[in-house]
Structure formats: C-alpha cells, structure tokens
Amino acid sequence: MRSGLLRFEDWTDPVPPVEREVVSLTEDARADLPPLLFVPGLGHGAWAFADHWLPQAASRGYAAHAVTPRPGGDLRAHVHDVVQVAASLPRQAVLVGQGAGALVVAYAMGRYPVRAAVLAAPVMDGWPTLGAALRINPFGTLPALFGGRLRLSRKQLFGPEMPAEDAQQHLDRIVARPRRELVMHDPAPRPVGDPPVLVIGSPDDRVVPRTSLDRTATRYGGAPLLFPGMGHDLMLDVARAEPIEAILDWLDKTLGDQGTS
C-alpha cells in the first residue's frame, strides 16, 4: 500500500466519516512543546494509555491525547483517523504507536509531517508475529485465522511480574479481530520530512520477535531501546513508567536539539 496509491484510493473511495474517541489531558500543557498523540494496538483503545502514559506525559508539560481506532476499520481507515486527529491539533504532533498501532503510525508518517515519532513494540513484520502467536498461544490464535476472535493471553502481553488479577482486567477489555492486511501488507512509505523516530521494545516480548524489532529500528536509522523483563503491552505492564519516561527524555533531548517551533 504505497502512499500514492493510498491517496488515489482516498479520492476515489473515501473513508467514511466517524465520530472518533479521543482522550486528552491538556490543562498543564506548555506552549513550547508539541502535542503527543498515542495510537493503541490491536483490540486496545485510548483506555490503554489513559491511566498511566497520558498523565505522565501531561506531568512533563506535553498536551497528551490518545485515539481509539474505529471498530471494524481496516488499516487505511485507521491511518486516515490518525492523520485527521493529528491534523486537528493546534501544533505539529508527535505520534506514539504501540503494537499494531505502530504500523498505523508508520503509514501515517507517509502522509502527515510528524514532529517526531515513537514505535513501541511495533508489529511491522506480520509473518514472524503470526508465527510467534501460534507458538505461544495456539488455541487463542487459530480461531482468528478463520474469522473468529483473537484471544490474547497474559503470557503474550505481560511480563512475569504482572499480577494475574490485573492482567485479566486488561484482557477482558481487549476485543481483537485481526485482519489479513496486518500480515500481508506493503512496507510503510518513507516518512515525510525525515523526522526523528525512536523504536522501543522488550527482548522478552512474545508478540514481536527480537529480530523484527531490530529490523524496524534499523529501517529508521538506529537501534531499539530495550526494556528487559517487560511484555508486549509496555504501557500497561508493571514497569510501565520506565518506557514512557525514556520516551519523554528522548523527546526533550531531540526536540531541544531541533529547537522549538
């Protein structure tokens, strides 16, 4: 799905408008910092960032927003929604995508000139991710191959320190129906304007193999920032404060080096 073809498809077959859910914390935002827009992964919503990463970003002076992907939408529709929300913000935004949301952000960067981007535990290589799911959680994954619901497991999303009760509360909120295009898709387009991109993840992630994480980071010109012991859902796991603080530190340094706009 090259960006030129995507735009032609948007003109000839427009994405239907929807009312998008966006959760925002902006009361203490500093005027010299760009807004952050968080994009959740498969089956997750803005709720996945609302309790922890949004408040931490807001406490550091960033206007923090999280969008819930439209239910049932395809990759093109989700990219459209993210671009539309980002374009509606008063300043050029930083996009932060987690899991399959990182794939959406990667495509969105081909259409929207981000100030910077963060790809957290990015699901960019569909086949290795599917293979890992079949090995770790075959009974939860196989029904999804035939149109059923994907039932993710505690072992897939969280590290061993996550209490079972807390993990189950999160799992109960996830409604995931994977689509073929998450496995079979063209490479994401080149970002507009060559923005700085940070790739983070865990070597113990059971959704994204380490080799995939390394490939994604190499594509964007760096090495991944790693958080050992954590699972795929970095924003919900026990040590969730560490990744977001590292993201914010990176943004402070990167944006400071760029100068304010």
PDB file of N, CA and C in Angstrom, residues 91-130:
ATOM      1  N   ARG A  91      -0.823  22.157  16.980  1.00  0.00           N
ATOM      2  CA  ARG A  91       0.587  22.202  16.597  1.00  0.00           C
ATOM      3  C   ARG A  91       0.983  20.863  16.007  1.00  0.00           C
ATOM      4  N   GLN A  92       2.075  20.877  15.261  1.00  0.00           N
ATOM      5  CA  GLN A  92       2.620  19.662  14.660  1.00  0.00           C
ATOM      6  C   GLN A  92       2.873  18.633  15.760  1.00  0.00           C
ATOM      7  N   ALA A  93       2.332  17.423  15.584  1.00  0.00           N
ATOM      8  CA  ALA A  93       2.277  16.454  16.671  1.00  0.00           C
ATOM      9  C   ALA A  93       3.407  15.426  16.608  1.00  0.00           C
ATOM     10  N   VAL A  94       3.630  14.816  17.763  1.00  0.00           N
ATOM     11  CA  VAL A  94       4.446  13.615  17.884  1.00  0.00           C
ATOM     12  C   VAL A  94       3.485  12.433  17.948  1.00  0.00           C
ATOM     13  N   LEU A  95       3.707  11.425  17.098  1.00  0.00           N
ATOM     14  CA  LEU A  95       2.867  10.233  17.106  1.00  0.00           C
ATOM     15  C   LEU A  95       3.585   9.111  17.846  1.00  0.00           C
ATOM     16  N   VAL A  96       2.852   8.450  18.738  1.00  0.00           N
ATOM     17  CA  VAL A  96       3.386   7.328  19.506  1.00  0.00           C
ATOM     18  C   VAL A  96       2.460   6.138  19.282  1.00  0.00           C
ATOM     19  N   GLY A  97       2.931   5.135  18.549  1.00  0.00           N
ATOM     20  CA  GLY A  97       2.116   3.964  18.260  1.00  0.00           C
ATOM     21  C   GLY A  97       2.653   2.741  18.964  1.00  0.00           C
ATOM     22  N   GLN A  98       1.747   1.914  19.483  1.00  0.00           N
ATOM     23  CA  GLN A  98       2.150   0.687  20.170  1.00  0.00           C
ATOM     24  C   GLN A  98       1.563  -0.517  19.449  1.00  0.00           C
ATOM     25  N   GLY A  99       2.378  -1.566  19.283  1.00  0.00           N
ATOM     26  CA  GLY A  99       1.892  -2.786  18.654  1.00  0.00           C
ATOM     27  C   GLY A  99       1.484  -2.535  17.212  1.00  0.00           C
ATOM     28  N   ALA A 100       0.270  -2.987  16.843  1.00  0.00           N
ATOM     29  CA  ALA A 100      -0.240  -2.714  15.502  1.00  0.00           C
ATOM     30  C   ALA A 100      -0.472  -1.220  15.298  1.00  0.00           C
ATOM     31  N   GLY A 101      -0.639  -0.467  16.388  1.00  0.00           N
ATOM     32  CA  GLY A 101      -0.744   0.982  16.284  1.00  0.00           C
ATOM     33  C   GLY A 101       0.534   1.612  15.761  1.00  0.00           C
ATOM     34  N   ALA A 102       1.678   0.953  15.983  1.00  0.00           N
ATOM     35  CA  ALA A 102       2.931   1.454  15.419  1.00  0.00           C
ATOM     36  C   ALA A 102       2.947   1.321  13.907  1.00  0.00           C
ATOM     37  N   LEU A 103       2.320   0.256  13.387  1.00  0.00           N
ATOM     38  CA  LEU A 103       2.194   0.118  11.934  1.00  0.00           C
ATOM     39  C   LEU A 103       1.339   1.247  11.371  1.00  0.00           C
ATOM     40  N   VAL A 104       0.251   1.570  12.062  1.00  0.00           N
ATOM     41  CA  VAL A 104      -0.604   2.686  11.641  1.00  0.00           C
ATOM     42  C   VAL A 104       0.204   3.987  11.629  1.00  0.00           C
ATOM     43  N   VAL A 105       0.991   4.208  12.669  1.00  0.00           N
ATOM     44  CA  VAL A 105       1.812   5.418  12.737  1.00  0.00           C
ATOM     45  C   VAL A 105       2.832   5.445  11.596  1.00  0.00           C
ATOM     46  N   ALA A 106       3.431   4.295  11.299  1.00  0.00           N
ATOM     47  CA  ALA A 106       4.417   4.241  10.219  1.00  0.00           C
ATOM     48  C   ALA A 106       3.790   4.655   8.890  1.00  0.00           C
ATOM     49  N   TYR A 107       2.563   4.200   8.618  1.00  0.00           N
ATOM     50  CA  TYR A 107       1.866   4.619   7.400  1.00  0.00           C
ATOM     51  C   TYR A 107       1.464   6.090   7.481  1.00  0.00           C
ATOM     52  N   ALA A 108       1.007   6.524   8.652  1.00  0.00           N
ATOM     53  CA  ALA A 108       0.589   7.919   8.805  1.00  0.00           C
ATOM     54  C   ALA A 108       1.747   8.879   8.561  1.00  0.00           C
ATOM     55  N   MET A 109       2.961   8.468   8.900  1.00  0.00           N
ATOM     56  CA  MET A 109       4.131   9.332   8.680  1.00  0.00           C
ATOM     57  C   MET A 109       4.385   9.592   7.203  1.00  0.00           C
ATOM     58  N   GLY A 110       3.834   8.755   6.332  1.00  0.00           N
ATOM     59  CA  GLY A 110       3.959   8.995   4.904  1.00  0.00           C
ATOM     60  C   GLY A 110       3.018  10.060   4.395  1.00  0.00           C
ATOM     61  N   ARG A 111       2.094  10.504   5.252  1.00  0.00           N
ATOM     62  CA  ARG A 111       1.092  11.498   4.831  1.00  0.00           C
ATOM     63  C   ARG A 111       1.086  12.749   5.702  1.00  0.00           C
ATOM     64  N   TYR A 112       1.514  12.601   6.944  1.00  0.00           N
ATOM     65  CA  TYR A 112       1.469  13.711   7.893  1.00  0.00           C
ATOM     66  C   TYR A 112       2.889  13.992   8.381  1.00  0.00           C
ATOM     67  N   PRO A 113       3.342  15.245   8.327  1.00  0.00           N
ATOM     68  CA  PRO A 113       4.714  15.577   8.728  1.00  0.00           C
ATOM     69  C   PRO A 113       4.858  15.655  10.245  1.00  0.00           C
ATOM     70  N   VAL A 114       5.102  14.535  10.877  1.00  0.00           N
ATOM     71  CA  VAL A 114       5.208  14.492  12.330  1.00  0.00           C
ATOM     72  C   VAL A 114       6.412  15.296  12.800  1.00  0.00           C
ATOM     73  N   ARG A 115       6.326  15.777  14.017  1.00  0.00           N
ATOM     74  CA  ARG A 115       7.489  16.418  14.637  1.00  0.00           C
ATOM     75  C   ARG A 115       8.519  15.353  15.020  1.00  0.00           C
ATOM     76  N   ALA A 116       8.010  14.221  15.471  1.00  0.00           N
ATOM     77  CA  ALA A 116       8.822  13.045  15.793  1.00  0.00           C
ATOM     78  C   ALA A 116       7.845  11.878  15.942  1.00  0.00           C
ATOM     79  N   ALA A 117       8.389  10.669  16.040  1.00  0.00           N
ATOM     80  CA  ALA A 117       7.524   9.505  16.198  1.00  0.00           C
ATOM     81  C   ALA A 117       8.205   8.474  17.082  1.00  0.00           C
ATOM     82  N   VAL A 118       7.376   7.702  17.772  1.00  0.00           N
ATOM     83  CA  VAL A 118       7.854   6.604  18.604  1.00  0.00           C
ATOM     84  C   VAL A 118       7.077   5.351  18.216  1.00  0.00           C
ATOM     85  N   LEU A 119       7.802   4.285  17.910  1.00  0.00           N
ATOM     86  CA  LEU A 119       7.200   2.993  17.591  1.00  0.00           C
ATOM     87  C   LEU A 119       7.515   2.050  18.751  1.00  0.00           C
ATOM     88  N   ALA A 120       6.501   1.732  19.542  1.00  0.00           N
ATOM     89  CA  ALA A 120       6.670   0.929  20.752  1.00  0.00           C
ATOM     90  C   ALA A 120       6.204  -0.496  20.501  1.00  0.00           C
ATOM     91  N   ALA A 121       7.103  -1.466  20.711  1.00  0.00           N
ATOM     92  CA  ALA A 121       6.790  -2.870  20.439  1.00  0.00           C
ATOM     93  C   ALA A 121       6.092  -3.013  19.094  1.00  0.00           C
ATOM     94  N   PRO A 122       6.694  -2.487  18.024  1.00  0.00           N
ATOM     95  CA  PRO A 122       5.987  -2.348  16.745  1.00  0.00           C
ATOM     96  C   PRO A 122       5.730  -3.674  16.045  1.00  0.00           C
ATOM     97  N   VAL A 123       4.474  -3.889  15.656  1.00  0.00           N
ATOM     98  CA  VAL A 123       4.104  -5.063  14.865  1.00  0.00           C
ATOM     99  C   VAL A 123       4.209  -4.653  13.392  1.00  0.00           C
ATOM    100  N   MET A 124       5.399  -4.783  12.855  1.00  0.00           N
ATOM    101  CA  MET A 124       5.667  -4.356  11.479  1.00  0.00           C
ATOM    102  C   MET A 124       5.882  -5.540  10.537  1.00  0.00           C
ATOM    103  N   ASP A 125       6.366  -6.656  11.079  1.00  0.00           N
ATOM    104  CA  ASP A 125       6.599  -7.870  10.294  1.00  0.00           C
ATOM    105  C   ASP A 125       5.511  -8.874  10.635  1.00  0.00           C
ATOM    106  N   GLY A 126       4.513  -8.992   9.760  1.00  0.00           N
ATOM    107  CA  GLY A 126       3.342  -9.779  10.082  1.00  0.00           C
ATOM    108  C   GLY A 126       3.585 -11.261  10.235  1.00  0.00           C
ATOM    109  N   TRP A 127       4.379 -11.845   9.334  1.00  0.00           N
ATOM    110  CA  TRP A 127       4.567 -13.298   9.381  1.00  0.00           C
ATOM    111  C   TRP A 127       5.298 -13.759  10.635  1.00  0.00           C
ATOM    112  N   PRO A 128       6.419 -13.142  11.037  1.00  0.00           N
ATOM    113  CA  PRO A 128       7.061 -13.551  12.292  1.00  0.00           C
ATOM    114  C   PRO A 128       6.150 -13.372  13.503  1.00  0.00           C
ATOM    115  N   THR A 129       5.336 -12.321  13.481  1.00  0.00           N
ATOM    116  CA  THR A 129       4.410 -12.095  14.601  1.00  0.00           C
ATOM    117  C   THR A 129       3.353 -13.191  14.661  1.00  0.00           C
ATOM    118  N   LEU A 130       2.826 -13.562  13.493  1.00  0.00           N
ATOM    119  CA  LEU A 130       1.845 -14.650  13.454  1.00  0.00           C
ATOM    120  C   LEU A 130       2.471 -15.955  13.923  1.00  0.00           C
TER     121      LEU A 130
END
